[in-house]
Coordinates of C-alpha atoms in Angstrom, one line a residue:
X1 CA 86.5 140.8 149.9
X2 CA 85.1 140.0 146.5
X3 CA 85.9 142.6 143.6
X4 CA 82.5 142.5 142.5
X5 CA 80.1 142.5 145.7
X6 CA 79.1 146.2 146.2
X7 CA 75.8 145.3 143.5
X8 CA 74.9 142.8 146.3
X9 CA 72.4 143.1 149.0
X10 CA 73.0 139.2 150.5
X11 CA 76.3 137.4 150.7
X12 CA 77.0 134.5 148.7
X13 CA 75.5 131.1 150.0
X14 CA 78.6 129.1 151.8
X15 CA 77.6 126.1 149.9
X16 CA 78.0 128.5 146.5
X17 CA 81.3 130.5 147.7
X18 CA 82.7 126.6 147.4
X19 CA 81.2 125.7 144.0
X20 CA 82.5 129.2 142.4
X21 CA 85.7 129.2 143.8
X22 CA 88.9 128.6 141.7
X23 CA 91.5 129.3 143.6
X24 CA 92.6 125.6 144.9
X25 CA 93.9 125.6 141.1
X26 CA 93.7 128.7 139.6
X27 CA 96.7 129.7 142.3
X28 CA 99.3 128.1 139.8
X29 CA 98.6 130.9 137.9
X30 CA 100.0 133.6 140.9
X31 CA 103.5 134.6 139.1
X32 CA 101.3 134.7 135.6
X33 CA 98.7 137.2 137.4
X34 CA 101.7 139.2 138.9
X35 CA 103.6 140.0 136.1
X36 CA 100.7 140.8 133.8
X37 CA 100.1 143.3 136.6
X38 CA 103.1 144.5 136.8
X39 CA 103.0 145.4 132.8
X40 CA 99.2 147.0 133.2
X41 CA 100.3 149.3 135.4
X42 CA 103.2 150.4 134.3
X43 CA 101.0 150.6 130.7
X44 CA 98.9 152.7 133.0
X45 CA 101.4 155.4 134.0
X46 CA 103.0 155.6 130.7
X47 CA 99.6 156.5 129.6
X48 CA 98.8 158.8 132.3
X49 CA 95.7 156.9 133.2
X50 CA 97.3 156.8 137.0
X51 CA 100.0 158.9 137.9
X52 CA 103.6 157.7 138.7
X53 CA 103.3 157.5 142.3
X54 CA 100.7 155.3 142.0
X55 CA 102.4 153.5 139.6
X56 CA 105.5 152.6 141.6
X57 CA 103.4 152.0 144.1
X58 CA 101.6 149.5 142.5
X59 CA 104.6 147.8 140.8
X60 CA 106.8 147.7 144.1
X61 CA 103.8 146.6 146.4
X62 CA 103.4 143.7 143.5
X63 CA 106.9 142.4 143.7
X64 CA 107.1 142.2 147.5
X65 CA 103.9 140.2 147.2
X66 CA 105.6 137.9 144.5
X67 CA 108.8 137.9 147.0
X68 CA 106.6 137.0 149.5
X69 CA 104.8 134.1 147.9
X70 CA 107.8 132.8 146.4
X71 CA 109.9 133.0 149.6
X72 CA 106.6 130.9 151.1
X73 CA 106.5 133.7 153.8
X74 CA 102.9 134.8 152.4
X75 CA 100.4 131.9 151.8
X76 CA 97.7 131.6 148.7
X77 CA 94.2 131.8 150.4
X78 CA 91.3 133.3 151.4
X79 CA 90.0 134.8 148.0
X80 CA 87.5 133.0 145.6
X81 CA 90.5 133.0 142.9
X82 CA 94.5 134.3 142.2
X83 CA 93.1 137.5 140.9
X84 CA 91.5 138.5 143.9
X85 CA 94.2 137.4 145.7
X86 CA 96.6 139.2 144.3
X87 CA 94.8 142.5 144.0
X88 CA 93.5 141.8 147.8
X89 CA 96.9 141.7 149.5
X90 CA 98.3 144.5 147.1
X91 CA 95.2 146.7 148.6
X92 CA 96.3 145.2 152.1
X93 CA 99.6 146.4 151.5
X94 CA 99.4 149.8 149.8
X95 CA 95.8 151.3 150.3
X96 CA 94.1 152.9 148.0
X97 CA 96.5 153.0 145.1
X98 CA 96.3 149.4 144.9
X99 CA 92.4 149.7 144.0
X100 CA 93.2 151.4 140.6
X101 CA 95.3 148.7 139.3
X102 CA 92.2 147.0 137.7
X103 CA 91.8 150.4 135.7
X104 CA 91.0 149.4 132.0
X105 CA 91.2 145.7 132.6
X106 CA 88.0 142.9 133.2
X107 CA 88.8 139.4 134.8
X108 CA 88.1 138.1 131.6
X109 CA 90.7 139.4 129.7
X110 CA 93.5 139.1 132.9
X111 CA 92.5 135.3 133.3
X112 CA 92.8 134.7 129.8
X113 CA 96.0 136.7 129.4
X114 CA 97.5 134.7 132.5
X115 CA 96.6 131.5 131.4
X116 CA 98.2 132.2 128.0
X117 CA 101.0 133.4 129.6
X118 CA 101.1 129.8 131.9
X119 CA 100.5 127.9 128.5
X120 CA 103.4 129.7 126.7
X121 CA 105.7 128.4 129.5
X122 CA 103.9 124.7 129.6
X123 CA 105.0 125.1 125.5
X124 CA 108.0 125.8 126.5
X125 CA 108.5 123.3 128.4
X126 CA 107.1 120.2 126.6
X127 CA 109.6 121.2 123.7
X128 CA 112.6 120.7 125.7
X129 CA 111.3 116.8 127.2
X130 CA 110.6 116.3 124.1
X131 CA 113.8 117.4 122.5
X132 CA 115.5 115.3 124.9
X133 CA 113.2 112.5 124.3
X134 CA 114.5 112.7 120.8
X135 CA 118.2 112.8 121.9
X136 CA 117.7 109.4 124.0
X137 CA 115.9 108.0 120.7
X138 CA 119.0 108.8 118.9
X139 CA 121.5 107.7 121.0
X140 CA 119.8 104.1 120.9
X141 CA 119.4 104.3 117.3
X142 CA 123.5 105.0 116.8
X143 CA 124.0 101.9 118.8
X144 CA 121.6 99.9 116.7
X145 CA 123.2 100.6 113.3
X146 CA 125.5 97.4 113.7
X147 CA 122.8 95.3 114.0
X148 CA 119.9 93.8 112.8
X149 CA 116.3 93.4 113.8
X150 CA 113.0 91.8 112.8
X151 CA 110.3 94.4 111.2
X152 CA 106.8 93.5 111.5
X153 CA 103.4 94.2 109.9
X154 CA 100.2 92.7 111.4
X155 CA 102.4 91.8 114.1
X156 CA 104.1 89.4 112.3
X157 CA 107.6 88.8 111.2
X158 CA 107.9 90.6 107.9
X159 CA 111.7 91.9 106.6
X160 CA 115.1 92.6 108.2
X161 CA 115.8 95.8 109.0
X162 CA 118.7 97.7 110.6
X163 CA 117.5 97.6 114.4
X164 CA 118.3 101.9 114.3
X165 CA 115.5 102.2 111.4
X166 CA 113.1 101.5 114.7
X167 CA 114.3 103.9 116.7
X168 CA 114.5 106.7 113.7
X169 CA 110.8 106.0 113.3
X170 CA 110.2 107.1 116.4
X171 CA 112.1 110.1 116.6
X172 CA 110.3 110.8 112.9
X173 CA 107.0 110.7 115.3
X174 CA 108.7 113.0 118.1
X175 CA 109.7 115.7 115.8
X176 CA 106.4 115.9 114.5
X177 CA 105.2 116.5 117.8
X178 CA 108.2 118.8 118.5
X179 CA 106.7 121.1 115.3
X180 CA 103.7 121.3 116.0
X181 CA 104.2 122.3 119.3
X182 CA 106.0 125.6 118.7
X183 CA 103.6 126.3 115.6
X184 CA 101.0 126.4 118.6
X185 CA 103.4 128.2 120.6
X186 CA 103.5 131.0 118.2
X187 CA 99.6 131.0 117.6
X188 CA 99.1 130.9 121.1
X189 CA 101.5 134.2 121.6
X190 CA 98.5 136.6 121.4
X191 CA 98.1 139.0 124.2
X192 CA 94.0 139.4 125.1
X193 CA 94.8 142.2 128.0
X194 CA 92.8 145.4 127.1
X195 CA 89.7 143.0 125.8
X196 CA 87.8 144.2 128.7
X197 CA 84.9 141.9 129.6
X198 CA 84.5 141.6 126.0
X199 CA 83.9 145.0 124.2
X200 CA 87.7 146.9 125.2
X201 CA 87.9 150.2 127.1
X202 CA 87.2 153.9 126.6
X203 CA 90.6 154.9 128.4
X204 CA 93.5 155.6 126.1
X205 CA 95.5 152.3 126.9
X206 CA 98.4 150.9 124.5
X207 CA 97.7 147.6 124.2
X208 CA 100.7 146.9 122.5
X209 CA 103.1 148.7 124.8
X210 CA 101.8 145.9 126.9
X211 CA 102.4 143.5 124.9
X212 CA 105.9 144.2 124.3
X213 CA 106.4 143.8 128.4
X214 CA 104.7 140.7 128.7
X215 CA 106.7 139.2 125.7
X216 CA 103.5 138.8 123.6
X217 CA 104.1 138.8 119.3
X218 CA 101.3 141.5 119.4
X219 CA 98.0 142.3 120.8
X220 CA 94.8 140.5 119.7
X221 CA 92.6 142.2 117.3
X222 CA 89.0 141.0 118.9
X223 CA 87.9 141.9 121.9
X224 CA 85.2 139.4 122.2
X225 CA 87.5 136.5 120.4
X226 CA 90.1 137.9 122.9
X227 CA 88.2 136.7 126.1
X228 CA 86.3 133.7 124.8
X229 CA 89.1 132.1 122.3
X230 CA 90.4 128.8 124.3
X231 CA 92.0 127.8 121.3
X232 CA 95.4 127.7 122.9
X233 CA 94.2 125.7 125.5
X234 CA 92.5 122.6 122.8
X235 CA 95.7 122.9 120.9
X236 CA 98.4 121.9 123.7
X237 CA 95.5 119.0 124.5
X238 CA 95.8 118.2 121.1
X239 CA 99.7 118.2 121.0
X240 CA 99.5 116.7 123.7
X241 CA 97.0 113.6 123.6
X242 CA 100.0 113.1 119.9
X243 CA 102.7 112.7 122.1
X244 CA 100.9 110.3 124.9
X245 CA 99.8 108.5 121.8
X246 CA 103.5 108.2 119.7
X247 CA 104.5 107.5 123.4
X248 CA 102.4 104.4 124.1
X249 CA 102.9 103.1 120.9
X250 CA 106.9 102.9 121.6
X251 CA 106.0 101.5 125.0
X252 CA 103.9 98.6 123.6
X253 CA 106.5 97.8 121.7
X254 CA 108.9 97.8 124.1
X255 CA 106.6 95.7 126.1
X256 CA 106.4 93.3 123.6
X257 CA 110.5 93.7 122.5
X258 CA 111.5 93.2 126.2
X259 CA 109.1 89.6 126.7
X260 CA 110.4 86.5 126.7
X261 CA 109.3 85.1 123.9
X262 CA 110.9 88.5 122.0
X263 CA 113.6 89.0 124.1
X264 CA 115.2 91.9 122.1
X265 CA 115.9 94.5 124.2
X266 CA 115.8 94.9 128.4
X267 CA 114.2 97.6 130.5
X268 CA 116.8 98.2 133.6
X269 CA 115.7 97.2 136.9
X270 CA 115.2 100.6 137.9
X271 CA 111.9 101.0 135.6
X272 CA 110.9 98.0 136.4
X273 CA 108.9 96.7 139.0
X274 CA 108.4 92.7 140.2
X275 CA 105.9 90.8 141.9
X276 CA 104.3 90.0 145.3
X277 CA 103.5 86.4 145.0
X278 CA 105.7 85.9 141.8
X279 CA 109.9 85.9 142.7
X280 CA 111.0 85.7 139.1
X281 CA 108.8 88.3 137.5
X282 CA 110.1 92.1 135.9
X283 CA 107.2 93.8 135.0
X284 CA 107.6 97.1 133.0
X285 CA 105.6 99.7 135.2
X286 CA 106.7 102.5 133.8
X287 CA 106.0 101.3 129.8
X288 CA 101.9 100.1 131.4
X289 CA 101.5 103.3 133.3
X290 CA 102.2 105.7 130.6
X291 CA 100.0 103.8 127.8
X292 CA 97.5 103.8 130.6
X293 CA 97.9 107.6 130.9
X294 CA 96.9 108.3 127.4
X295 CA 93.5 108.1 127.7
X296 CA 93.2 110.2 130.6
X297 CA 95.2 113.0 128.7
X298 CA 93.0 112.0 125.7
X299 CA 90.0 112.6 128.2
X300 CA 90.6 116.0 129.2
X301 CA 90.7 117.5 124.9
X302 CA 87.3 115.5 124.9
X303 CA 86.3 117.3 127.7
X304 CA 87.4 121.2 126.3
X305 CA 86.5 120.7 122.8
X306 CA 82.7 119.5 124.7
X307 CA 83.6 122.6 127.3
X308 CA 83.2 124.7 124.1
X309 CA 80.9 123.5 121.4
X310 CA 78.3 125.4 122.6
X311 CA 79.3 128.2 124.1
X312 CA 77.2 132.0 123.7
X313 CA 80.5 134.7 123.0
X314 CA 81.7 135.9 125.2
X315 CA 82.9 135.2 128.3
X316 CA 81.1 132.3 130.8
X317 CA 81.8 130.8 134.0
X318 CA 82.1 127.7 132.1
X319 CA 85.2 128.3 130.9
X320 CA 87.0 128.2 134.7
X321 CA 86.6 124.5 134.0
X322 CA 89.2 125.0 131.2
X323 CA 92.3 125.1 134.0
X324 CA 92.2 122.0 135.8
X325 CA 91.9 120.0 132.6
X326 CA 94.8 121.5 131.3
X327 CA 97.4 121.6 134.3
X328 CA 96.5 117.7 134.8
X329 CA 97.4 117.2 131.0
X330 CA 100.4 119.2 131.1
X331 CA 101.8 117.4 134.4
X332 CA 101.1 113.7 132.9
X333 CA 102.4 114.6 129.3
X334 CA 105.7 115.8 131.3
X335 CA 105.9 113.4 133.5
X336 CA 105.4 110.9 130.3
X337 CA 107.9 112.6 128.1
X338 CA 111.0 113.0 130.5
X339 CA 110.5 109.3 132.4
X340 CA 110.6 107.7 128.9
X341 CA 113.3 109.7 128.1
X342 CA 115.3 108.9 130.7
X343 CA 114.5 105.1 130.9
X344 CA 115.7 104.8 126.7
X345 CA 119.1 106.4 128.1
X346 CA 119.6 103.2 129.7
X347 CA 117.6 100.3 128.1
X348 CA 120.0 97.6 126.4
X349 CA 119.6 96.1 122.9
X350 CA 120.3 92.1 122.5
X351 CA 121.8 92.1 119.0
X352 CA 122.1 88.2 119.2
X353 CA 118.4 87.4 119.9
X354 CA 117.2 89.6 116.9
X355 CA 119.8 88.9 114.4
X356 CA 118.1 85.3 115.5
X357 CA 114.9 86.4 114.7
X358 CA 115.3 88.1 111.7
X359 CA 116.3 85.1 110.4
X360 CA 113.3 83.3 111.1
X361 CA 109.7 82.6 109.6
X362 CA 111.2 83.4 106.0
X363 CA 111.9 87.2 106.5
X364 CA 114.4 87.3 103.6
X365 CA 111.1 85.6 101.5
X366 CA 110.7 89.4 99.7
X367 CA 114.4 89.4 98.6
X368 CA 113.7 85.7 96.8
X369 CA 111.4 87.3 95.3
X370 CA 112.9 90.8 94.0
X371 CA 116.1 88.3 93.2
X372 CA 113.9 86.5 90.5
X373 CA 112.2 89.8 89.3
X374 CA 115.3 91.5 89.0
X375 CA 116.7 88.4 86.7
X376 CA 113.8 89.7 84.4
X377 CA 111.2 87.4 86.3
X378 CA 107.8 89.4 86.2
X379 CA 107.1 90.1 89.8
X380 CA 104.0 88.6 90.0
X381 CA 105.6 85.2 88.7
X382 CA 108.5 85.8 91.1
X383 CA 106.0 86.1 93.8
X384 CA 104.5 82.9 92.9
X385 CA 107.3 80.7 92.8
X386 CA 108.7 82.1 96.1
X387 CA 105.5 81.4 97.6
X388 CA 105.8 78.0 96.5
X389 CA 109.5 77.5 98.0
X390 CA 107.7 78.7 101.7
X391 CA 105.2 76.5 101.6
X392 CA 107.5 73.4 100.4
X393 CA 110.3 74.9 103.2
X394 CA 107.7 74.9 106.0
X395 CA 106.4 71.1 104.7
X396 CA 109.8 70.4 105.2
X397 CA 110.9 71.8 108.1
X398 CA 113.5 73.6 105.9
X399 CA 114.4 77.3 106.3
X400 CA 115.9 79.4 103.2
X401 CA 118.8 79.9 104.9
X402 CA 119.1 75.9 104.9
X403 CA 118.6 75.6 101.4
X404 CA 121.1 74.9 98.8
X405 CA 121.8 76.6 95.5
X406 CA 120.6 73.3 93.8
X407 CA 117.7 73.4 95.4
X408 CA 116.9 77.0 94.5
X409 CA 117.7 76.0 91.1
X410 CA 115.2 73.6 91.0
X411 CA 112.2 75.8 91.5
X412 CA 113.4 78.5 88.8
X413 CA 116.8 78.2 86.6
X414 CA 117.1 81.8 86.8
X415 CA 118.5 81.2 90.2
X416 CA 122.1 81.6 90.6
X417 CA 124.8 80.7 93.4
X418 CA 124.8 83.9 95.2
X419 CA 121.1 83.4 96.3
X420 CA 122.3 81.7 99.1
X421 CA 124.2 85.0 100.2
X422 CA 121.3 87.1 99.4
X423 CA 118.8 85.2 101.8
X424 CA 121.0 86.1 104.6
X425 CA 119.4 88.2 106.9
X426 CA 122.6 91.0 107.5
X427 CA 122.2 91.4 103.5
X428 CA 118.7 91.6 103.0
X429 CA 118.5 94.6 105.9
X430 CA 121.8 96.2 103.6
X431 CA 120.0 95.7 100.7
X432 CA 117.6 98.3 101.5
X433 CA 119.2 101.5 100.4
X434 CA 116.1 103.1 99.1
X435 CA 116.0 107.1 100.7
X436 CA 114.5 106.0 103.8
X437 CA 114.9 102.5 104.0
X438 CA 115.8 99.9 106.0
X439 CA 120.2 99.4 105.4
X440 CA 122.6 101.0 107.9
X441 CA 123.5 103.5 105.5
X442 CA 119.9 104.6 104.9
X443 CA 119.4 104.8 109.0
X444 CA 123.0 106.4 108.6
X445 CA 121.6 108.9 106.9
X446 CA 118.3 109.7 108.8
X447 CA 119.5 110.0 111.8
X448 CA 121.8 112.7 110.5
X449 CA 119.1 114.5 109.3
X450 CA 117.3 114.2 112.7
X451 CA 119.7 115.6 113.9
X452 CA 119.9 118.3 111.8
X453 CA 115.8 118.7 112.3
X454 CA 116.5 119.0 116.2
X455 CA 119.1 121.6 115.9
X456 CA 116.3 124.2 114.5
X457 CA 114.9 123.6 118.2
X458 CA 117.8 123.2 120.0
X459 CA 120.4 125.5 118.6

């Protein structure tokens, strides 16, 4: 039976009862639906609107129909969404009384209340992965504060760095994304129940009794923003398409890092995949398939924010596309999020290979410079004449690291013997003790403090 079918003189076309229906998807939403229930009607008898019989009635009849669903004994179907379902069975089960439960209350402002109650969880949710995300992040920058790595800018060899400085930028990216998760959280923690379709209710409801029970900071204070506002909905997209994004950026570098021709850190076997014509290959699946995610989870905030733009206050059908965009985001953001997390727990770092590299294609070529400048060189000058001993080096076939004091000497007299020492990759990385720079003691120091920063989450 369809709550709304007594104006109708003809049934709804077959081909239409498909196209309308929600409930293939909108059933994820059945323990949301049953506890907002639950708190109307008990709202309902504190008020007097029913009596108490009918409001333990209700109540009781809901919780054996959550038992039942839960248990797998009672199975979601035969209703155009979760709403109907619910109320349906509870009406199957209890008569009458179960037919005043939608007292004071629209579809509109119990889907929108049930899906914010779904998204608070989904909030929930993504801030633990992500916390643990962060936690795997730091346990592989801890490891990498004895060694050194190459950085790069335009993908190209550009200073020595402490190889934990990579992994702290990350976790820099993560705890953005951890933040601005629970600040959506908390502006998502609005309770629209007692909206009515859009203009509220004559009966004497407390909306923020209901509130309280539904764990809601406070009621909201528009009933036509109440049903309409998808906000909540564009902001975990949003939060979410970050995260795919800060995600496939650490994966194509780890693609990159874990190549041959890098060779600086190894994906396990276990997140890797091979070949079935090549013996020798170890492709990383896992790293391809979650970059290649991101634009499907950037595809679906496309698709609300276009959902919206246009849309006449307040409520419209339009807006059951809003579910299925969302659920599918949520699922590959979490997905995402804990297989990366779990795969960092176990990739190993090969110090050798990048203290190799950080060496190479003059990396140390800044600290020649800031030597001279620091001498009382201008910088400009300084830049010059290191500049000069590159191109003369590469002429050569020479690497700073091969040259000798004399030589040095020769291009500026300022030069001393313990530019040979400074050129050395381990010391230009130490060098770098600027508040968030590059030295171990720097990286040191982050990682303490993002540490500290994940505590506020994680208590």
């Amino acid at each position: 039976m369809k709550l709304w079918e007594g104006r109708f003189e003809n049934p709804t076309a077959a081909n239409a009862d498909g196209f309308n229906d929600s409930l293939p998807f909108d059933k994820k939403l059945w323990k949301e639906d049953i506890a907002a229930s639950v708190a109307h009607a008990t709202m309902l008898g504190k008020q007097k609107i029913i009596t108490e019989t009918e409001t333990e009635k209700i109540t009781d009849g809901l919780r054996a129909v959550y038992t039942d669903i839960e248990s797998g004994k009672l199975e979601i179907a035969g209703a155009e969404d979760i709403h109907s379902f619910v109320e349906n069975e509870l009406v199957k089960r209890i008569g009458d009384a179960g037919k005043k439960l939608h007292t004071a209350r629209s579809r509109n402002d119990q889907v929108a209340t049930d899906f914010r109650l779904y998204t608070r969880t989904a909030f929930e949710k993504t801030a633990h992965s992500l916390a643990r995300l962060i936690t795997s992040l730091c346990g592989l920058a801890e490891k990498g504060l004895d060694f050194i790595m190459p950085g790069y800018t335009h993908l190209r060899k550009a200073q020595p760095m402490c190889a934990g400085h990579f992994w702290n930028a990350y976790s820099e990216m993560f705890l953005r994304d951890l933040d601005r998760i629970h600040g959506s959280a908390e502006r998502a923690n609005v309770m629209p129940l007692g909206s009515g379709a859009l203009a509220g209710t004559s009966y004497p409801i407390d909306r923020s009794m209901t509130a309280r029970l539904l764990g809601f900071e406070k009621p909201c204070e528009n009933s036509l923003d109440g049903v309409s506002d998808r906000d909540f909905v564009c902001e975990y997209l949003f939060d979410g398409s970050l995260i795919m994004m800060h995600l496939s950026r650490l994966c194509e570098d780890m693609i990159l890092y874990s190549t041959e021709e890098f060779g600086f850190i190894e994906i396990p076997d276990e997140y890797s995949t091979g070949s079935s014509i090549m013996p020798q290959k170890k492709n990383p699946d896992v790293c391809e398939l979650t970059r290649g995610k991101t634009g499907r989870v950037y595809g679906h905030l496309t698709a609300m924010l276009t959902l919206l733009k246009a849309l006449p206050l307040a409520y419209d059908k339009d807006l059951q596309e809003d579910k299925e965009a969302f659920f599918d985001a949520e699922t590959q953001v979490l997905n995402c999020v804990n297989i990366m997390a779990e795969m960092l727990e176990h990739v190993a770092f090969k110090p050798e290979r990048a203290a190799v590299a950080a060496e190479s294609e003059f990396c140390c070529a800044t600290d020649v410079a800031d030597y001279l400048a620091k001498k009382g060189v201008p910088f400009r000058d300084a830049h010059a004449v290191t500049g000069k001993i590159v191109r003369d080096c590469i002429a050569k076939g020479a690497t700073l690291q091969s040259m000798t004091y004399e030589e040095y000497k020769s291009y500026d007299a300022h030069f001393d013997k313990d530019i040979v020492q400074t050129v050395k990759a381990k010391n230009c990385a130490d060098a770098r003790t600027s508040f968030g720079g590059a030295s171990a003691a720097s990286v040191k120091n982050n990682l303490q403090s993002i540490k500290q920063r994940l505590e506020k989450y994680t208590g």
